[in-house]
XYZ file of C-alpha atoms in Angstrom:
783
model
C 133.712 -216.992 -17.037
C 137.399 -218.299 -17.001
C 139.356 -221.739 -16.965
C 139.549 -222.603 -12.884
C 143.508 -222.496 -12.191
C 145.334 -224.917 -11.140
C 146.282 -224.986 -7.699
C 148.914 -227.535 -6.294
C 147.777 -229.760 -3.351
C 149.083 -227.273 -0.816
C 147.250 -224.334 -1.902
C 144.046 -226.152 -2.664
C 143.743 -227.940 1.241
C 143.908 -223.893 1.932
C 141.301 -222.978 -1.137
C 139.809 -226.228 -1.742
C 139.068 -227.742 1.816
C 139.110 -224.348 4.571
C 135.857 -224.724 5.955
C 136.310 -222.663 8.751
C 138.387 -222.036 12.251
C 141.446 -220.975 13.106
C 144.266 -221.562 10.228
C 148.122 -221.204 10.460
C 150.146 -221.462 7.441
C 153.981 -220.585 7.489
C 154.497 -220.180 3.625
C 157.901 -220.466 1.889
C 159.445 -217.479 -0.404
C 157.977 -217.956 -3.468
C 155.108 -220.288 -2.609
C 151.974 -218.578 -3.815
C 151.152 -216.954 -0.604
C 149.630 -214.084 -2.174
C 147.825 -216.164 -5.234
C 146.610 -219.108 -2.807
C 145.106 -216.302 -0.469
C 143.670 -214.050 -3.126
C 141.961 -217.660 -4.217
C 141.307 -218.262 -0.823
C 139.138 -214.507 -0.349
C 137.137 -215.046 -3.762
C 135.541 -218.552 -2.744
C 134.881 -217.106 0.183
C 133.358 -213.585 -0.843
C 131.381 -216.308 -3.622
C 130.361 -218.015 -0.692
C 128.828 -215.036 1.254
C 127.540 -213.690 -1.817
C 125.091 -216.672 -2.614
C 124.267 -217.177 0.957
C 123.276 -213.814 0.725
C 121.979 -213.222 -2.410
C 118.881 -212.125 -1.778
C 119.154 -210.398 1.303
C 119.584 -206.769 0.640
C 120.727 -206.051 4.430
C 123.797 -208.489 4.432
C 126.536 -206.091 4.698
C 129.082 -209.556 5.156
C 132.329 -208.946 3.798
C 135.402 -211.267 4.476
C 138.408 -208.890 5.505
C 141.935 -209.164 4.628
C 144.649 -207.213 6.655
C 148.030 -206.888 5.076
C 151.225 -204.905 6.355
C 151.901 -202.050 3.335
C 149.906 -199.876 1.205
C 151.649 -202.045 -1.603
C 150.241 -205.493 -0.534
C 146.527 -203.928 -0.387
C 146.775 -202.422 -3.844
C 148.151 -205.998 -4.925
C 145.578 -207.764 -3.105
C 142.076 -205.366 -4.007
C 143.691 -206.681 -7.869
C 144.288 -209.691 -8.459
C 141.101 -210.975 -5.634
C 138.535 -208.648 -8.395
C 140.261 -210.024 -11.208
C 139.708 -213.558 -9.646
C 135.635 -212.744 -8.737
C 134.917 -211.469 -11.899
C 136.981 -214.315 -14.193
C 136.117 -217.593 -12.228
C 133.462 -216.674 -10.284
C 131.189 -213.728 -12.865
C 130.779 -211.441 -9.873
C 130.821 -207.738 -9.510
C 134.180 -205.686 -9.358
C 135.206 -204.619 -4.866
C 131.920 -206.248 -3.448
C 131.665 -208.543 -0.381
C 135.721 -207.652 0.991
C 137.752 -204.977 2.237
C 141.645 -205.382 2.429
C 143.634 -203.533 5.130
C 146.143 -202.494 6.664
C 146.144 -202.753 10.347
C 145.969 -198.496 10.633
C 143.264 -198.853 7.759
C 141.533 -201.178 9.603
C 141.719 -199.246 13.358
C 140.652 -195.653 11.432
C 137.435 -197.751 9.556
C 136.924 -199.103 12.779
C 137.276 -195.266 14.823
C 135.639 -193.469 11.789
C 132.975 -195.222 12.104
C 132.120 -194.153 16.261
C 134.703 -191.376 16.997
C 132.393 -190.975 20.113
C 133.635 -193.756 21.644
C 136.284 -192.784 22.228
C 136.253 -189.283 22.715
C 136.904 -188.114 19.273
C 134.709 -185.487 17.645
C 133.509 -186.644 13.797
C 135.924 -184.289 12.115
C 138.487 -185.692 14.410
C 142.013 -185.365 11.827
C 144.718 -187.996 11.497
C 148.370 -186.428 11.614
C 150.872 -187.944 9.299
C 154.134 -189.328 10.779
C 155.887 -186.095 9.137
C 153.707 -183.660 11.384
C 154.043 -186.224 14.164
C 157.895 -186.379 14.236
C 157.671 -182.059 13.648
C 156.105 -181.556 16.718
C 158.277 -184.101 18.761
C 161.269 -182.087 17.088
C 159.805 -179.088 18.110
C 159.324 -180.639 22.063
C 162.967 -182.102 22.492
C 164.593 -178.954 21.868
C 162.533 -177.509 23.805
C 163.458 -179.614 26.396
C 166.931 -180.626 25.596
C 168.181 -177.650 27.695
C 166.802 -178.519 31.166
C 167.830 -182.260 30.659
C 170.840 -181.931 28.802
C 173.597 -183.017 31.944
C 171.578 -186.265 30.796
C 172.818 -186.653 27.437
C 176.715 -185.069 28.351
C 176.710 -188.325 29.948
C 176.184 -190.548 27.725
C 178.884 -188.991 25.877
C 181.663 -190.269 24.693
C 184.519 -186.632 24.283
C 185.452 -187.037 27.998
C 187.530 -183.965 27.500
C 184.553 -181.825 26.795
C 186.286 -180.895 23.382
C 184.153 -181.286 20.905
C 180.557 -180.666 23.381
C 178.980 -178.346 20.599
C 179.394 -181.263 18.244
C 177.515 -183.448 20.922
C 175.001 -181.050 21.461
C 174.355 -181.275 17.670
C 174.520 -184.698 16.985
C 171.690 -185.188 20.018
C 169.451 -182.817 18.389
C 169.801 -184.265 15.291
C 168.962 -187.943 16.386
C 166.841 -187.379 19.452
C 163.451 -186.612 18.065
C 163.283 -190.298 16.031
C 164.892 -192.321 19.153
C 162.156 -190.570 21.553
C 159.621 -191.688 18.216
C 160.234 -195.178 18.769
C 159.483 -194.734 22.168
C 156.353 -193.080 21.727
C 155.560 -196.180 18.796
C 156.649 -198.741 21.899
C 154.499 -197.026 24.816
C 151.193 -197.211 22.482
C 151.549 -200.577 21.403
C 151.553 -201.630 25.178
C 148.677 -199.411 25.381
C 150.337 -197.354 27.736
C 149.673 -193.387 28.821
C 151.712 -191.210 29.268
C 150.099 -190.884 32.597
C 150.353 -194.711 33.527
C 154.446 -194.151 32.893
C 154.898 -191.722 35.208
C 153.490 -193.844 37.853
C 155.637 -197.019 37.608
C 158.503 -193.736 37.052
C 157.535 -192.467 40.533
C 159.158 -194.788 42.799
C 162.539 -195.226 40.114
C 165.393 -194.718 40.304
C 168.589 -192.406 38.323
C 169.145 -194.953 35.922
C 165.795 -194.740 34.100
C 166.205 -190.700 33.954
C 166.225 -191.339 29.522
C 162.983 -193.183 29.987
C 161.807 -189.848 32.412
C 162.696 -187.532 29.652
C 160.969 -189.431 26.826
C 157.992 -189.727 29.222
C 158.021 -185.951 29.565
C 158.148 -185.958 25.720
C 155.210 -187.972 24.908
C 153.038 -186.273 28.112
C 153.765 -182.457 25.754
C 153.542 -184.235 22.862
C 150.095 -185.734 23.148
C 148.370 -182.453 24.921
C 149.665 -180.475 20.846
C 147.849 -183.932 19.400
C 144.162 -182.773 22.119
C 144.826 -179.864 20.870
C 144.596 -179.573 17.463
C 142.095 -182.286 17.668
C 144.299 -184.721 16.072
C 145.349 -188.497 16.263
C 148.677 -189.587 15.003
C 148.593 -193.275 13.054
C 149.101 -195.194 16.438
C 146.727 -193.894 18.342
C 144.583 -194.606 15.831
C 144.928 -198.579 16.513
C 145.060 -198.339 20.841
C 141.678 -196.269 20.001
C 139.808 -198.938 18.076
C 140.484 -201.492 20.238
C 139.644 -199.582 22.529
C 135.744 -198.504 20.885
C 135.212 -202.840 20.450
C 135.653 -203.039 24.654
C 133.710 -199.915 25.348
C 131.026 -201.026 23.133
C 129.924 -205.120 23.490
C 127.033 -205.175 20.581
C 129.394 -202.610 18.400
C 132.242 -205.200 18.241
C 129.488 -207.670 17.567
C 127.875 -205.908 14.635
C 132.150 -205.848 13.290
C 131.687 -210.168 14.454
C 129.393 -210.078 12.092
C 130.209 -208.430 8.997
C 133.570 -209.262 9.436
C 132.539 -213.923 9.851
C 136.206 -214.536 8.073
C 139.322 -212.358 8.580
C 142.224 -213.346 6.553
C 146.074 -212.064 7.787
C 149.046 -211.775 5.530
C 152.185 -211.481 6.733
C 151.594 -212.564 9.562
C 155.478 -212.557 10.562
C 154.771 -208.504 10.771
C 152.152 -208.674 13.461
C 152.244 -206.672 16.103
C 150.725 -206.641 19.882
C 148.269 -204.858 19.045
C 146.943 -206.165 15.483
C 147.529 -209.434 16.612
C 144.643 -208.964 20.053
C 142.884 -206.556 17.756
C 142.568 -208.958 15.274
C 141.731 -212.012 17.759
C 139.392 -210.095 19.613
C 137.137 -209.564 15.903
C 137.323 -213.281 14.603
C 136.169 -214.115 18.303
C 138.124 -217.232 17.904
C 136.802 -218.868 14.793
C 137.682 -217.829 11.440
C 140.582 -215.943 11.233
C 144.020 -217.639 8.642
C 147.631 -216.175 9.198
C 149.977 -216.511 6.597
C 153.554 -215.089 6.383
C 156.811 -216.942 7.361
C 158.449 -215.919 9.942
C 161.793 -216.689 8.326
C 161.281 -213.669 6.259
C 161.142 -210.994 9.337
C 163.059 -208.357 8.472
C 160.954 -205.547 10.193
C 161.586 -206.356 13.407
C 164.451 -203.387 14.674
C 162.763 -200.312 13.552
C 158.999 -200.981 13.812
C 156.869 -203.364 16.354
C 156.206 -206.193 14.759
C 157.430 -209.110 15.968
C 157.576 -212.999 14.452
C 157.132 -214.818 17.713
C 153.281 -214.039 17.911
C 153.134 -216.458 14.048
C 155.148 -218.697 15.733
C 153.277 -218.795 18.800
C 149.906 -219.345 16.636
C 151.653 -222.088 15.231
C 152.741 -223.973 18.437
C 150.513 -226.579 19.799
C 151.247 -226.347 22.578
C 150.919 -222.400 23.047
C 147.712 -222.113 20.724
C 145.919 -226.191 21.269
C 143.272 -224.555 18.274
C 144.700 -224.153 15.339
C 145.466 -225.627 12.399
C 148.657 -225.584 10.430
C 149.052 -226.328 6.531
C 152.778 -225.559 5.253
C 153.003 -224.076 1.201
C 156.801 -225.445 1.199
C 156.979 -225.559 -2.101
C 157.994 -223.152 -4.306
C 158.629 -222.467 -8.474
C 160.519 -219.698 -7.833
C 164.751 -220.793 -8.573
C 166.624 -223.420 -9.563
C 167.244 -226.134 -7.077
C 170.682 -225.227 -6.945
C 169.349 -221.950 -5.610
C 167.350 -223.469 -3.108
C 169.873 -225.472 -1.939
C 171.694 -222.409 -0.515
C 169.038 -220.796 0.601
C 168.313 -224.022 2.894
C 171.557 -224.271 3.530
C 171.582 -220.580 5.102
C 169.059 -222.133 7.612
C 170.601 -225.211 8.169
C 173.789 -223.612 9.387
C 172.419 -220.592 10.686
C 170.535 -223.126 13.429
C 173.194 -226.034 13.337
C 176.848 -224.228 13.559
C 176.839 -220.291 13.221
C 180.068 -219.908 16.135
C 177.361 -217.619 18.070
C 175.184 -219.817 19.732
C 172.819 -217.265 20.944
C 171.515 -216.094 17.549
C 171.139 -220.087 16.337
C 167.157 -218.961 16.773
C 167.697 -216.799 14.019
C 165.587 -219.147 11.450
C 162.357 -221.546 12.094
C 163.816 -224.249 11.490
C 161.936 -226.796 13.362
C 160.653 -230.431 12.401
C 157.317 -231.477 11.667
C 156.516 -235.328 13.410
C 153.735 -235.773 10.993
C 154.817 -234.541 7.333
C 158.761 -234.865 8.563
C 160.540 -232.494 6.849
C 161.630 -229.003 8.519
C 159.400 -225.939 8.656
C 161.352 -223.459 6.654
C 162.699 -225.659 4.393
C 161.978 -224.696 0.422
C 161.006 -227.341 -1.474
C 161.239 -227.458 -5.241
C 157.250 -228.996 -7.426
C 157.147 -232.200 -8.384
C 157.200 -233.305 -12.261
C 153.616 -232.293 -12.519
C 153.666 -229.248 -11.490
C 152.511 -226.082 -14.366
C 155.216 -223.992 -13.085
C 158.635 -225.736 -12.898
C 161.548 -224.695 -11.324
C 164.249 -223.002 -14.015
C 166.923 -225.867 -14.917
C 169.849 -226.268 -13.238
C 171.847 -226.038 -16.329
C 170.229 -222.517 -16.877
C 171.621 -221.576 -13.414
C 174.225 -219.615 -11.957
C 176.257 -218.787 -8.047
C 178.766 -217.172 -7.305
C 180.302 -215.324 -4.990
C 182.967 -213.299 -5.800
C 185.315 -213.394 -2.076
C 188.639 -215.002 -2.125
C 191.105 -215.323 0.973
C 193.322 -212.211 0.807
C 191.812 -209.697 -0.915
C 190.449 -206.169 -0.277
C 187.820 -204.521 -2.225
C 187.146 -200.726 -2.105
C 183.104 -199.824 -2.414
C 184.748 -197.998 -5.433
C 186.064 -201.129 -6.811
C 182.579 -203.772 -5.748
C 180.717 -201.209 -8.160
C 183.072 -201.271 -10.439
C 183.113 -205.217 -10.801
C 179.025 -205.577 -10.700
C 178.837 -202.735 -13.312
C 181.248 -203.359 -15.247
C 184.638 -204.062 -14.207
C 184.163 -208.868 -13.839
C 183.302 -211.148 -16.999
C 179.700 -211.333 -14.441
C 179.466 -207.419 -14.262
C 176.062 -205.554 -15.561
C 178.223 -204.544 -18.883
C 179.281 -207.820 -20.301
C 175.766 -209.421 -19.332
C 173.903 -207.014 -21.442
C 176.982 -206.991 -24.565
C 175.357 -210.917 -24.740
C 171.646 -209.838 -24.986
C 172.498 -207.848 -27.896
C 170.667 -209.399 -30.119
C 167.335 -210.973 -27.532
C 164.766 -208.459 -28.608
C 163.705 -206.170 -25.566
C 160.635 -208.727 -23.975
C 162.666 -211.425 -24.674
C 165.542 -210.320 -22.248
C 166.455 -211.475 -17.583
C 165.330 -209.410 -15.599
C 167.646 -208.146 -13.089
C 168.436 -206.292 -9.900
C 170.768 -205.343 -7.966
C 169.842 -205.823 -4.140
C 171.684 -203.311 -1.387
C 171.328 -202.906 2.457
C 170.775 -199.546 2.254
C 169.791 -196.724 0.277
C 173.098 -195.171 -0.322
C 175.072 -197.634 -1.435
C 172.467 -198.083 -4.818
C 172.521 -194.208 -5.160
C 175.844 -194.379 -6.063
C 175.428 -197.415 -7.825
C 172.867 -195.504 -10.315
C 175.533 -192.716 -11.372
C 178.004 -195.712 -12.193
C 174.809 -197.155 -14.396
C 174.392 -193.376 -15.713
C 177.881 -193.262 -16.904
C 177.522 -196.417 -18.724
C 174.051 -196.265 -20.236
C 173.084 -199.390 -18.680
C 168.693 -198.975 -18.322
C 167.922 -198.901 -15.141
C 164.617 -198.338 -12.286
C 164.945 -197.441 -8.272
C 163.279 -198.754 -5.825
C 164.785 -196.162 -3.521
C 164.128 -194.803 -0.678
C 163.113 -191.642 -3.491
C 164.104 -192.460 -7.122
C 167.528 -190.124 -8.897
C 163.885 -188.702 -11.004
C 162.338 -187.870 -7.806
C 164.701 -185.701 -6.318
C 165.990 -183.919 -9.198
C 162.236 -182.711 -9.791
C 162.133 -181.898 -6.159
C 165.311 -180.001 -6.459
C 164.158 -177.941 -9.107
C 161.081 -176.836 -7.013
C 162.741 -176.406 -4.099
C 165.825 -173.974 -5.630
C 163.214 -171.893 -7.140
C 161.378 -171.961 -3.669
C 165.184 -170.321 -2.389
C 165.388 -167.877 -5.041
C 161.506 -166.583 -4.679
C 161.972 -166.827 -0.381
C 165.757 -164.031 -1.326
C 164.844 -162.566 -4.622
C 167.512 -160.301 -4.101
C 169.723 -163.496 -4.092
C 172.140 -163.092 -7.590
C 173.962 -166.172 -6.513
C 170.506 -167.882 -5.955
C 168.850 -167.152 -9.126
C 171.780 -167.981 -10.874
C 171.622 -171.528 -9.394
C 167.803 -171.417 -10.871
C 169.178 -171.251 -14.024
C 171.877 -174.052 -13.125
C 169.401 -176.402 -11.647
C 166.236 -175.481 -14.487
C 168.518 -175.963 -17.398
C 167.404 -178.007 -20.030
C 169.036 -181.603 -20.952
C 170.475 -180.111 -23.853
C 171.933 -177.163 -21.988
C 173.751 -179.398 -19.538
C 174.980 -181.740 -21.438
C 176.615 -178.986 -23.630
C 177.621 -178.132 -19.810
C 179.379 -180.403 -19.085
C 181.147 -181.081 -22.368
C 181.985 -178.000 -23.909
C 184.420 -176.008 -21.811
C 183.652 -172.700 -24.095
C 180.426 -172.717 -23.467
C 181.156 -173.122 -19.967
C 183.102 -170.433 -20.499
C 180.823 -167.893 -21.717
C 177.836 -168.283 -19.024
C 180.144 -167.550 -16.719
C 181.246 -164.860 -18.182
C 176.859 -163.570 -19.208
C 176.389 -164.102 -14.810
C 179.633 -162.065 -13.890
C 178.610 -158.797 -16.309
C 175.240 -158.616 -14.020
C 175.865 -156.788 -10.811
C 172.558 -156.855 -9.029
C 168.855 -159.149 -9.633
C 167.265 -156.091 -11.565
C 170.218 -155.815 -13.760
C 168.589 -159.270 -15.180
C 165.552 -159.643 -14.674
C 164.853 -156.328 -16.129
C 168.237 -155.505 -18.822
C 167.810 -151.940 -20.583
C 170.430 -153.266 -23.085
C 169.219 -156.227 -24.958
C 172.077 -156.570 -27.173
C 174.758 -155.618 -23.803
C 173.625 -159.994 -22.785
C 175.028 -160.994 -26.002
C 178.395 -158.709 -27.019
C 179.651 -161.072 -23.641
C 179.304 -164.134 -26.599
C 183.216 -164.723 -26.813
C 183.509 -163.554 -30.768
C 182.767 -166.165 -33.085
C 181.021 -168.780 -31.390
C 177.654 -171.185 -32.493
C 175.487 -169.905 -29.951
C 172.290 -167.784 -31.490
C 169.611 -169.305 -28.965
C 171.591 -168.644 -25.680
C 170.082 -164.799 -25.863
C 166.678 -166.019 -26.851
C 167.083 -168.778 -24.052
C 167.969 -165.965 -21.312
C 165.316 -164.160 -22.133
C 162.779 -166.783 -22.108
C 164.218 -167.658 -17.782
C 163.974 -164.364 -17.246
C 159.833 -164.147 -18.553
C 159.837 -167.449 -16.520
C 161.506 -166.028 -13.893
C 159.720 -162.647 -13.644
C 155.995 -164.664 -13.655
C 157.132 -167.054 -10.475
C 158.049 -163.726 -8.835
C 154.376 -162.168 -9.993
C 152.486 -165.980 -8.326
C 153.566 -165.440 -4.373
C 151.577 -163.833 -3.950
C 149.568 -167.190 -4.334
C 149.441 -170.298 -1.631
C 151.835 -171.883 -1.539
C 150.108 -175.002 -3.617
C 149.096 -173.067 -6.272
C 152.663 -171.324 -6.650
C 154.080 -174.654 -6.681
C 151.386 -175.594 -9.189
C 152.406 -173.152 -11.616
C 155.764 -173.525 -11.040
C 155.569 -176.587 -12.025
C 153.319 -176.198 -15.442
C 156.315 -173.817 -15.858
C 159.577 -176.346 -15.734
C 157.187 -179.697 -16.084
C 155.966 -181.326 -19.612
C 156.443 -184.876 -18.682
C 153.193 -186.152 -17.269
C 155.329 -188.063 -14.471
C 157.273 -184.614 -13.295
C 153.849 -182.854 -13.176
C 152.241 -185.515 -11.371
C 154.861 -185.248 -9.048
C 154.380 -181.473 -8.736
C 150.606 -181.797 -8.099
C 151.586 -184.492 -5.052
C 154.661 -181.652 -3.887
C 151.520 -179.165 -3.308
C 149.622 -180.876 -2.093
C 152.181 -181.742 0.511
C 153.327 -177.592 1.254
C 149.324 -177.646 1.702
C 149.216 -179.761 4.250
C 152.497 -178.140 5.923
C 150.691 -175.025 5.584
C 147.579 -175.523 7.327
C 149.772 -177.141 10.240
C 152.063 -174.392 10.260
C 150.145 -171.009 9.441
C 153.129 -169.196 10.287
C 155.479 -170.721 7.499
C 156.849 -168.835 4.449
C 158.453 -170.176 1.828
C 161.937 -170.397 3.715
C 160.306 -173.426 5.346
C 158.395 -174.121 2.388
C 161.556 -174.894 0.424
C 163.388 -176.992 3.855
C 160.966 -179.670 3.181
C 161.960 -179.686 -0.232
C 165.896 -179.878 0.730
C 164.655 -182.993 3.875
C 162.972 -184.676 0.230
C 165.918 -183.529 -2.751
C 168.612 -184.537 -0.548
C 166.746 -188.193 0.678
C 166.952 -187.214 4.449
C 162.718 -188.301 3.952
C 160.874 -190.278 1.154
C 158.295 -188.690 -0.416
C 155.512 -191.078 0.625
C 152.635 -191.713 -2.122
C 154.746 -190.878 -5.407
C 156.825 -194.338 -6.631
C 155.867 -197.572 -8.712
C 155.648 -199.434 -4.923
C 152.633 -198.342 -3.673
C 150.772 -199.433 -7.281
C 152.788 -202.603 -7.403
C 156.141 -202.905 -9.347
C 156.262 -205.313 -12.041
C 160.365 -206.333 -12.884
C 160.426 -205.399 -16.780
C 162.746 -206.832 -18.775
C 166.181 -205.990 -20.164
C 166.158 -202.905 -17.553
C 168.107 -203.495 -13.218
C 166.378 -202.619 -11.443
C 168.378 -201.175 -7.495
C 166.655 -201.822 -4.986
C 167.396 -202.688 -1.028
C 166.471 -206.043 0.818
C 163.963 -204.690 2.324
C 162.078 -203.078 -1.355
C 162.665 -205.801 -2.545
C 160.062 -208.561 -0.626
C 157.852 -210.415 -2.028
C 159.739 -209.351 -6.282
C 161.695 -212.195 -8.458
C 164.280 -211.922 -11.112
C 166.173 -213.489 -13.391
C 169.119 -212.385 -12.103
C 170.466 -211.023 -9.358
C 173.403 -209.182 -7.176
C 174.033 -208.843 -4.027
C 176.201 -205.880 -2.732
C 177.845 -205.019 0.365
C 177.484 -208.536 2.598
C 180.358 -207.555 4.965
C 179.956 -208.360 8.718
C 179.049 -204.644 8.799
C 175.682 -205.023 6.706
C 174.986 -208.578 8.688
C 177.384 -208.908 11.757
C 177.314 -211.864 13.181
C 177.488 -211.291 16.922
C 181.553 -211.487 16.660
C 183.851 -208.669 19.246
C 185.021 -207.207 15.792
C 181.141 -206.158 14.504
C 180.205 -203.188 14.177
C 176.711 -202.055 14.592
C 175.106 -199.275 12.465
C 172.656 -198.813 15.775
C 175.408 -197.706 18.023
C 176.376 -193.934 17.031
C 180.106 -193.184 17.596
C 179.163 -189.993 19.956
C 177.335 -192.428 22.807
C 179.815 -193.682 25.132
C 180.301 -197.493 26.087
C 179.075 -198.029 22.224
C 175.752 -197.658 24.196
C 172.544 -198.265 21.802
C 170.130 -194.937 23.352
C 167.091 -196.680 21.117
C 167.270 -200.237 22.613
C 168.013 -198.566 26.009
C 165.441 -196.877 26.440
C 162.925 -199.816 25.295
C 164.659 -201.727 27.755
C 163.807 -199.171 30.579
C 160.266 -198.782 29.402
C 159.837 -202.759 29.174
C 161.151 -202.919 32.655
C 158.413 -199.645 33.914
C 155.875 -201.705 32.373
C 156.193 -204.270 33.986
C 156.431 -206.717 30.365
C 160.024 -207.749 32.002
C 160.631 -207.925 36.077
C 164.183 -208.627 35.456
C 166.380 -205.024 36.910
C 167.496 -202.943 34.097
C 171.335 -202.905 33.799
C 172.390 -200.503 31.311
C 174.393 -202.169 28.931
C 172.588 -205.326 28.070
C 169.723 -204.021 26.653
C 172.552 -203.075 23.423
C 174.184 -206.615 23.370
C 170.011 -207.599 23.093
C 169.807 -205.522 20.286
C 172.781 -206.431 19.129
C 171.328 -210.240 18.274
C 168.750 -209.360 17.390
C 169.967 -207.242 14.822
C 171.804 -210.063 13.740
C 168.713 -212.094 13.934
C 166.649 -209.706 11.889
C 169.925 -209.301 9.236
C 170.652 -212.958 8.328
C 166.527 -213.391 7.520
C 166.969 -210.502 5.813
C 170.068 -211.935 3.658
C 167.799 -215.534 3.502
C 165.352 -212.696 1.200
C 168.261 -211.724 -0.649
C 169.007 -214.939 -2.162
C 165.450 -216.236 -2.981
C 164.692 -213.301 -5.006
C 166.691 -214.767 -7.404
C 165.219 -217.624 -9.733
C 168.113 -218.306 -12.023
C 171.714 -217.014 -11.433
C 172.909 -214.940 -7.982
C 175.634 -213.075 -7.263
C 177.287 -212.001 -4.662
C 179.309 -209.452 -3.487
C 181.221 -207.530 -0.571
C 183.668 -204.646 0.371
C 185.894 -203.967 3.335
C 183.847 -200.188 3.460
C 184.776 -196.970 4.283
C 186.812 -197.043 7.090
C 189.819 -199.471 5.596
C 191.676 -196.097 5.691
C 191.881 -195.534 9.659
C 192.585 -198.981 10.154
C 189.160 -200.325 10.781
C 187.947 -203.215 7.886
C 185.251 -204.432 6.940
C 185.762 -208.782 7.173
C 182.982 -210.395 4.394
C 180.090 -212.159 6.284
C 180.254 -215.255 7.742
C 177.309 -216.405 6.451
C 178.741 -215.684 3.040
C 182.026 -217.350 3.983
C 179.171 -220.568 5.301
C 177.770 -220.604 1.506
C 180.860 -220.108 -0.047
C 182.559 -223.616 1.856
C 179.559 -224.906 1.008
C 179.529 -224.678 -2.613
C 182.845 -225.805 -2.906
C 181.946 -228.653 -1.111
C 179.106 -229.451 -4.263
C 182.753 -228.450 -5.753
C 181.681 -225.770 -7.639
C 179.732 -227.286 -9.884
C 177.472 -223.869 -9.367
C 180.198 -221.711 -9.456
């Protein structure tokens, strides 16, 4: 067996000193949260294994619940390695790692009859659920149009058609959020309808949403299906209905470990509290990294209450406050963001964004990051190797295009300059680098510039460029096969599936572009191209003396492919896609992607038996244009490891849990990071809605009143204001997450946005200015 890993004193207290009971752990970034919880899980598994070594009926497991599938994979692999190397135990036995929905699925699947489900019930994925909800919204919108028209800001009605289009596009996701929240409150449409009968017209938005919710649930029942949010609600219902089943599960899972507890929801807390029976429950998280609250039902208040002795006197708090990740100067900057927010933020309502409470026992503030001591095996990078630069000068106006140029090649701190200094460094010894952006669209534009400067990069965006390009090829072929006599679409297929060498030639050689144009201009119809009577006619379109002897053969190969695909249209859509993918792709990654697409479209075909090729092609258009992530095919699900000498382009959300030697934080303006100032604008407040109302916030506030969560009367606009504060709090925490991804070097930039030409300019985010002032007070020591 391998030598035991050395634990820090804080980690040892949690791993070696845990003897049961309820324990709350507030962990700062880089403190080894996953490492510590994995070692605790392995020790508990080993203990259970020894106790039940001679009992074949012992089914006890350590239950680990985490927030994402990525976390599940990471924990499973870590615990397996520790059990094998340090305890000599078999892999994947004695523990279970699940997301909340995965745990709920286990509970319901074992006893579906408890909640009225058949043994073969199906689970609708989020895409299919949203499609159903969209259909219902569009069916009911006409009856309710006067309501939504009253929310429009078009007073003269001149843009009524545009207003209708916007509502048709965005209402389904708003209703989806309503349904998720209602299920988190365990409210059925029938339960909501009771207080709605007594409510006035100001609750009409909730009436519309409840009608859609009711139709949606009937649609699920017709299909014999549930969605992911139903699973959690039904799992709780099963546990409450059968006390014997509950006792059996409590015996099966004598220890429950919860990771990312700052992202816990009301239902997750209720389920784990019920399963643990107030006994052995360890919750680990960082309230200062709660960055999922505005688009999920997560709320850090559940963890904070668990850590509060006044609320939970039976909980023992164990801190993880020491971090060896970052240089002391970067740690000081992160701590300053906490201090400034809590003590000096110009919007007093935002001063509770961070957990910065004073611990009277340890005489430190909870949430403050502490560097390691000199005995720690993982020392912080020294400040002599550190760099912090905030690229802001008062009066400076930086466009988004200029900011991207600055980061990639336009300044002394740019990636091009950085990589130029690494030419003599072996690839494996080069630093890791990341560019982190607030939203996906900024990352996509940045990757175009990185390609131009030939800077190696990888993406952790909604869908990678490579995924979108491969899906775009499949989409182009399906769109043509849906209309096989459309010559324009056939030409588009040729341009799309062209080899990289041919595509480069098109970009660099105007004569070749002209040649291809002449080739296709001679074709009058599809039949003439695919089954030409005279092959020489195509050759004659080449310019005299042009050196493209391979082109006629390439066109013949393309014709054979298209004819093969046309013959394959009699196959089911998944087999058709596999046929096309087998012809187009040779890279194993792209081949695997084609298989994923085939499985996806097969599921769509099962859910929509009336769909034909145009509908399937539309699904691929949504993915290739990045309107929806292609779930199930990216490095993140398997666990991403930054590569030396390769730039990682990611959103700050996707970067959580990762670290790099050098980090760029882009677009740190008041639009991405508002501070509840009068001039701030908010992404959730749509331009077409009057009075800058946040309709999602207003709708959920109506549901809160109807459910009795809030006793205050509903007043239009109050929820919008509260949503601004909630969003600003979360964005402060998001900035904190971004800063704490950096080990040695941190560069922060901003831009004035796209609207500056219309007189609306973004400003540098207020925390950016506060942090720059902090650095200046340090006399430019790290500037």
